[in-house]
Short mmCIF file of the C-alpha atoms (twelve columns), coordinates in Angstrom:
data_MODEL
# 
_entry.id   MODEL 
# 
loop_
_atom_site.group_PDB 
_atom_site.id 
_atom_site.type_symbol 
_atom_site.label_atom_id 
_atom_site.label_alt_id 
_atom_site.label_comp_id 
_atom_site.label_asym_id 
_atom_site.label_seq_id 
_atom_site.Cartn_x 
_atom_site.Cartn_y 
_atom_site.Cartn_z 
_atom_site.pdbx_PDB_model_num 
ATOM 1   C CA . UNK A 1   1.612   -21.556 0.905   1 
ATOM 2   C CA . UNK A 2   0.770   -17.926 -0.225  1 
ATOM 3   C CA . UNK A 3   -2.458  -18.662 2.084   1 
ATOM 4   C CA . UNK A 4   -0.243  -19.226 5.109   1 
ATOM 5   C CA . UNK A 5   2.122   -16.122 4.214   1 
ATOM 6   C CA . UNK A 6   -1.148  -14.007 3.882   1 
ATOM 7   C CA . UNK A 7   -2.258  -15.052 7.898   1 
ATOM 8   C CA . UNK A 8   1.189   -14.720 8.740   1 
ATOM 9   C CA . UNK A 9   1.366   -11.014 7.431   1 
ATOM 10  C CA . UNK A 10  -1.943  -10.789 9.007   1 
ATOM 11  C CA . UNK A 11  -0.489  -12.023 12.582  1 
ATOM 12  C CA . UNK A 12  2.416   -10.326 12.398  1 
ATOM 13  C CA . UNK A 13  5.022   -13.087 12.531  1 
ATOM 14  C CA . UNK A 14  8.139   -11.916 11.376  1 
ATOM 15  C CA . UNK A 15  9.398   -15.294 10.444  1 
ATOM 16  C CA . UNK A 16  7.446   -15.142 7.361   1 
ATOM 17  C CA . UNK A 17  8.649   -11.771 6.511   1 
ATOM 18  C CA . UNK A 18  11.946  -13.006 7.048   1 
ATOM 19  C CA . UNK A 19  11.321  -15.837 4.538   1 
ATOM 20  C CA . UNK A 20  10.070  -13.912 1.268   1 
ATOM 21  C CA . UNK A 21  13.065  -11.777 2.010   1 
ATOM 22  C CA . UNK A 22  15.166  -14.272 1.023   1 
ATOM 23  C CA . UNK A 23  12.623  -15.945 -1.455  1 
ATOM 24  C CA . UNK A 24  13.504  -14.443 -5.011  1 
ATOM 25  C CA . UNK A 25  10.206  -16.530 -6.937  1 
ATOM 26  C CA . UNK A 26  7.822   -14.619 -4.289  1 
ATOM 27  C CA . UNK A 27  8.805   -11.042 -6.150  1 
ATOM 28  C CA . UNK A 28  6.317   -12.012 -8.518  1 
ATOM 29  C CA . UNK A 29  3.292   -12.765 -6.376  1 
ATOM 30  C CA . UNK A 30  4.301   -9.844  -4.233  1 
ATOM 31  C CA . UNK A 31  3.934   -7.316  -6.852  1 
ATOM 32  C CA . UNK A 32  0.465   -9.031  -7.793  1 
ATOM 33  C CA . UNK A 33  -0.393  -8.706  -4.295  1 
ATOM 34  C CA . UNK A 34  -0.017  -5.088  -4.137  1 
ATOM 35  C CA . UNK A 35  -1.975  -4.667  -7.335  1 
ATOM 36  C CA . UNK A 36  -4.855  -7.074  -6.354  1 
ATOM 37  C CA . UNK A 37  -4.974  -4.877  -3.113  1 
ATOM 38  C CA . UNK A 38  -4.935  -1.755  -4.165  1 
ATOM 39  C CA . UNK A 39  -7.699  -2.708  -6.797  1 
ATOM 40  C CA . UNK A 40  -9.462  -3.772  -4.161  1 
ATOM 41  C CA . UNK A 41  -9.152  -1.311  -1.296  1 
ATOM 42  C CA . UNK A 42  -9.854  1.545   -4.285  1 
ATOM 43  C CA . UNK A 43  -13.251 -0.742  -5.044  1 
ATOM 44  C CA . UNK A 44  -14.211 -0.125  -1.674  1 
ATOM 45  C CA . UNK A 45  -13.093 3.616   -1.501  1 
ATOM 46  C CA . UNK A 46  -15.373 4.592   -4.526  1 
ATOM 47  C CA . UNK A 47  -18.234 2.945   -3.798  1 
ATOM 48  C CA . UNK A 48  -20.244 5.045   -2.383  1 
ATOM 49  C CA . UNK A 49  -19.933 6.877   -6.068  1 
ATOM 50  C CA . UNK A 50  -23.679 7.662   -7.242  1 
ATOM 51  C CA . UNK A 51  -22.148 7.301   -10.314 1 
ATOM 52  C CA . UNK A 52  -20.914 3.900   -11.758 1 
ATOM 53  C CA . UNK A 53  -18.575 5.441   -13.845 1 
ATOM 54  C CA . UNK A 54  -17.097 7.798   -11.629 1 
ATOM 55  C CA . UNK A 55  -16.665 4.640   -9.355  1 
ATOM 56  C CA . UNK A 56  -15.005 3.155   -12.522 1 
ATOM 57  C CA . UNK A 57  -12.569 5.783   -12.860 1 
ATOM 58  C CA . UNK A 58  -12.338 6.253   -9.465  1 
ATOM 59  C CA . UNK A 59  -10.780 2.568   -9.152  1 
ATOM 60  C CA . UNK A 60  -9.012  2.671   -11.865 1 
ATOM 61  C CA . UNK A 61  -7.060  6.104   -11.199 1 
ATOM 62  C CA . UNK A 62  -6.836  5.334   -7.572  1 
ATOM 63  C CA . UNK A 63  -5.480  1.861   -7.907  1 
ATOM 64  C CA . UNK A 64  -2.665  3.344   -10.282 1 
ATOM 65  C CA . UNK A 65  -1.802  6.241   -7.818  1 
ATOM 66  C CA . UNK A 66  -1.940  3.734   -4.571  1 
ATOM 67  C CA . UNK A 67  0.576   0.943   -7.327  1 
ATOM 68  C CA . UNK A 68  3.140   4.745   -7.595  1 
ATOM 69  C CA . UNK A 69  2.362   5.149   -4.355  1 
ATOM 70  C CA . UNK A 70  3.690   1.968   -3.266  1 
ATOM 71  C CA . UNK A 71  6.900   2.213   -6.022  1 
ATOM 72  C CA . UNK A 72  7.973   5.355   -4.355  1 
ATOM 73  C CA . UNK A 73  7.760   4.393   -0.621  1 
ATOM 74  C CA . UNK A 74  9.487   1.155   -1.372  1 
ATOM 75  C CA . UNK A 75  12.480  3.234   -3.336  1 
ATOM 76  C CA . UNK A 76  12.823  5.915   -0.361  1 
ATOM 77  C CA . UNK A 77  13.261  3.301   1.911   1 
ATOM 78  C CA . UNK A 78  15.027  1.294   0.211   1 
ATOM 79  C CA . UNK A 79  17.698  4.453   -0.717  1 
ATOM 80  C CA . UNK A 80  17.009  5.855   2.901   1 
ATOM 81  C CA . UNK A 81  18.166  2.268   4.669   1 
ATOM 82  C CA . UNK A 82  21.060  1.926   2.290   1 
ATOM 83  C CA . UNK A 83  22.716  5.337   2.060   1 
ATOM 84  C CA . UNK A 84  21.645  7.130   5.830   1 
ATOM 85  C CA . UNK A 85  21.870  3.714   7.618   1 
ATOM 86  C CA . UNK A 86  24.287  1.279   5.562   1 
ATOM 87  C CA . UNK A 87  21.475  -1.238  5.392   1 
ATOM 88  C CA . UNK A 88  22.662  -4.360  3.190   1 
ATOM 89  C CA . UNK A 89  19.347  -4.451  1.224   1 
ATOM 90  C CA . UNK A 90  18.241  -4.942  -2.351  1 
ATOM 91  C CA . UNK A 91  14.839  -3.128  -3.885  1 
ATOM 92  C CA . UNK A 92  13.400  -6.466  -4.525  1 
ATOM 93  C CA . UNK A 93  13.974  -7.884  -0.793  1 
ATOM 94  C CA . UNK A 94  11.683  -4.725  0.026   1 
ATOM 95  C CA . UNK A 95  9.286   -5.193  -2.440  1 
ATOM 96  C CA . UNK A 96  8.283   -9.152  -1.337  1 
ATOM 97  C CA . UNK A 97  8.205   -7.755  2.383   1 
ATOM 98  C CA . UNK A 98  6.317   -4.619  2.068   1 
ATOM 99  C CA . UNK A 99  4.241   -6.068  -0.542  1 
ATOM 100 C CA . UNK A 100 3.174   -9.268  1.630   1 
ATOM 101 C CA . UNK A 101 2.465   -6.175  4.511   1 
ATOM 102 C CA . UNK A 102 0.211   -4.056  2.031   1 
ATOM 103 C CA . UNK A 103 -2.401  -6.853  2.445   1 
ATOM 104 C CA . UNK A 104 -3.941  -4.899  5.191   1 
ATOM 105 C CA . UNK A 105 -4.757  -2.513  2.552   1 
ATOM 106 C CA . UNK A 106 -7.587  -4.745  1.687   1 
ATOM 107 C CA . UNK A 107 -9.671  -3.999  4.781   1 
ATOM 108 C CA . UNK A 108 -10.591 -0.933  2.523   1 
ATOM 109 C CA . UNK A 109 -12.760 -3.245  0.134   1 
ATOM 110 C CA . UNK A 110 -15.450 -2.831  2.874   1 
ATOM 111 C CA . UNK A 111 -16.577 0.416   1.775   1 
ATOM 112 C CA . UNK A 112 -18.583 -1.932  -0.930  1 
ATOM 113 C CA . UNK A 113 -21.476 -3.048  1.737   1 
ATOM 114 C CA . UNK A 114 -21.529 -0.085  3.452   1 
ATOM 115 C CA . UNK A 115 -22.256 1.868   0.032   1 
ATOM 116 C CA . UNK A 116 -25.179 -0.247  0.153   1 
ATOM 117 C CA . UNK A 117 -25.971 -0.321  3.991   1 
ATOM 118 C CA . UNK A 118 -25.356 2.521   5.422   1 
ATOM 119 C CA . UNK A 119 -25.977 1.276   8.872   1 
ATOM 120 C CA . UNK A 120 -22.272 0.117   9.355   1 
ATOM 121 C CA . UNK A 121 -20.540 3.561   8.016   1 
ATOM 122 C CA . UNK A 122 -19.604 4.147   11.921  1 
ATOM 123 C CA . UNK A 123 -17.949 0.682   12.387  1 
ATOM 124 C CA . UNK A 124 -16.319 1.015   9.168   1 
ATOM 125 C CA . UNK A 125 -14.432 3.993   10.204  1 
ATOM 126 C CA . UNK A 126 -12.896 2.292   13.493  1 
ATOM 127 C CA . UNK A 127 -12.147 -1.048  11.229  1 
ATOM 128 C CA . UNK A 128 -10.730 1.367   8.923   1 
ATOM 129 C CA . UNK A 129 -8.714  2.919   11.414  1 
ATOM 130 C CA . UNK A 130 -7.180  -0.360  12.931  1 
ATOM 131 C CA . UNK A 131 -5.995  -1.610  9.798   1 
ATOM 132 C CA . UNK A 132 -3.804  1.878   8.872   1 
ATOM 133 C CA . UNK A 133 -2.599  0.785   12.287  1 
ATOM 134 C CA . UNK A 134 -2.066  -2.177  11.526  1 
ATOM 135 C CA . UNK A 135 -0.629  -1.345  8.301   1 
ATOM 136 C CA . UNK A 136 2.076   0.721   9.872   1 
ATOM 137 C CA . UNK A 137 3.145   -2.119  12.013  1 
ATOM 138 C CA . UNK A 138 2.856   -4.428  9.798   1 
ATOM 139 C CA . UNK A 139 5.438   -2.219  7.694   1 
ATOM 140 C CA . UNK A 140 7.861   -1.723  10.106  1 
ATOM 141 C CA . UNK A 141 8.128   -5.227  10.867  1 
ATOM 142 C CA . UNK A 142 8.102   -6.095  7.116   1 
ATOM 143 C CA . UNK A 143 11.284  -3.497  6.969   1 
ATOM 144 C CA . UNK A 144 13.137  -4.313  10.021  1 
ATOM 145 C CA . UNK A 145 13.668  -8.005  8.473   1 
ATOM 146 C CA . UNK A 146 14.390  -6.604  4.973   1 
ATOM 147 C CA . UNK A 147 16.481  -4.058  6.225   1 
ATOM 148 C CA . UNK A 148 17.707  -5.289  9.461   1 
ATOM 149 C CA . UNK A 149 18.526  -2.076  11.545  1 
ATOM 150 C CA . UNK A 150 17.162  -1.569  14.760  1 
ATOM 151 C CA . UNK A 151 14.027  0.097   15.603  1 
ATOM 152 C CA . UNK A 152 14.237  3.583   15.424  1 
ATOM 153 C CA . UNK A 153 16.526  3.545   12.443  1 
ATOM 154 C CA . UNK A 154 13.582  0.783   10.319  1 
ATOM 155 C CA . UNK A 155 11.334  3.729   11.873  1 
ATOM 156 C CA . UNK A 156 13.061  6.639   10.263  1 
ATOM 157 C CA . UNK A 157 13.448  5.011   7.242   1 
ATOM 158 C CA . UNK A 158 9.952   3.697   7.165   1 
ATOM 159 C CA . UNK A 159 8.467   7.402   7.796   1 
ATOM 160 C CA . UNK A 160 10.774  8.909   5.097   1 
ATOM 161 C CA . UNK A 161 8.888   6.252   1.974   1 
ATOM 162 C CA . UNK A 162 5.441   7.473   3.969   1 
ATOM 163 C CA . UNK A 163 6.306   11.222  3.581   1 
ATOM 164 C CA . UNK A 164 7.754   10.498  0.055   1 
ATOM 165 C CA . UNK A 165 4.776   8.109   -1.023  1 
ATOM 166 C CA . UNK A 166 2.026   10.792  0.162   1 
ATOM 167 C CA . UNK A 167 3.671   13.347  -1.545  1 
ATOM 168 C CA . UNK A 168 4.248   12.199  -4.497  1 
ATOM 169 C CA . UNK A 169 0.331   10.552  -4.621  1 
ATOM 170 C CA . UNK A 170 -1.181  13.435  -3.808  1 
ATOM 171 C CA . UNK A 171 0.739   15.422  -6.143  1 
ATOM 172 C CA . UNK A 172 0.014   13.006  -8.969  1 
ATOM 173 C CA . UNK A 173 -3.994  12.379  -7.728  1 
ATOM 174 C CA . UNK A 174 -3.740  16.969  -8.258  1 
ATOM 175 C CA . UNK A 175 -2.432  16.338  -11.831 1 
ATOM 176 C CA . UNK A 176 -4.567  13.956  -12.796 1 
ATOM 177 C CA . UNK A 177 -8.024  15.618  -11.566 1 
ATOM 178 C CA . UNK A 178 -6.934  18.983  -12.885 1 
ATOM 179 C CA . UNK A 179 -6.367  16.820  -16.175 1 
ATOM 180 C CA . UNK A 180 -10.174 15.298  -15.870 1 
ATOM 181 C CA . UNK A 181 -11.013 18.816  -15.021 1 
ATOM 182 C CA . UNK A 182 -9.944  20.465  -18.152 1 
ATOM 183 C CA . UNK A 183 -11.046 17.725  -20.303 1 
ATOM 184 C CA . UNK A 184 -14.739 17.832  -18.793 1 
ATOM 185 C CA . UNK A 185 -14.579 21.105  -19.463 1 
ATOM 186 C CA . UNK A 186 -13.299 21.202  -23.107 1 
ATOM 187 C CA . UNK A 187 -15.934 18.822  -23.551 1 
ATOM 188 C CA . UNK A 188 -18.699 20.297  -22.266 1 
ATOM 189 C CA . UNK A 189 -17.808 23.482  -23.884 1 
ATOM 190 C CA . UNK A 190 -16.514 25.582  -20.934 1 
ATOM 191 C CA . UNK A 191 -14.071 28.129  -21.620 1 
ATOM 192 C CA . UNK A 192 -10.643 28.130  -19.612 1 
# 
């Protein structure tokens, strides 16, 4: 079953969005969805790391920040169709909808072979590209079910979690390197 929602994210049918909406025991599986995801797209993003424990790191900080990232977009939207548009919708409806989306998100585990053969970094970057797109569609359809509002109001809302989930991960991805950077530094006996 999870198999069949997975194509049917990856299709685009919005019947199956419209059925974890309503399916309260898919929460679960939707939040491990977005974890296994993000683990895996940050894989794929840090490995072309020289280092295997800056690749390490990499994953692990990235896949937290991308999991926040994810927390935040779904409670903008979810505040943004509720109190701009009057939206009947609950946090969790969001979450199984925009979590079953975020599988596109896993196109980015292909930076792993093209670490290690470099020969497909070009066609990487246009399968890259097509899968933010599809991402973004597959989100709007994911919110127009969960939220049912019409098009440009599921787009507004949409754009407002983007906005808030880029902010607030690239604000936290700042702390956290400026963090690493003071630590490598106190321990390699710089002086501030």
């Amino acid at each position: 079953m999870l198999i069949n929602r997975i194509g049917g994210a990856f299709s685009l049918r919005k019947s199956v969005y419209a059925e974890v909406e309503k399916d309260e025991s898919f929460t679960a599986t939707a939040w491990i969805l977005v974890v296994v995801v993000a683990f895996l797209s940050q894989l794929g993003s840090f490995a072309s790391s020289s280092d295997p424990l800056g690749w390490l790191l990499g994953t692990i900080v990235g896949t937290i920040l991308a999991i926040i990232g994810f927390v935040v977009g779904v409670l903008v939207i979810n505040w943004a169709g509720r109190i701009i548009f009057k939206a009947d919708v609950r946090f969790n409806e969001l979450v199984r909808t925009l979590g079953l989306a975020y599988v596109w998100q896993v196109v980015g585990v292909l930076g792993i072979p093209i670490a290690f053969f470099d020969v497909f970094s070009g066609e990487l970057y246009v399968i890259q590209v097509l899968a933010v797109v599809m991402l973004i569609i597959s989100w709007l359809v994911a919110a127009k079910e969960a939220l049912d509002l019409g098009w440009l109001q599921t787009g507004v809302t949409v754009l407002l979690g983007w906005i808030a989930q880029f902010s607030i991960s690239t604000v936290i991805a700042a702390l956290a390197l400026g963090l690493l950077g003071l630590v490598a530094a106190a321990l390699g006996g710089g002086q501030f």
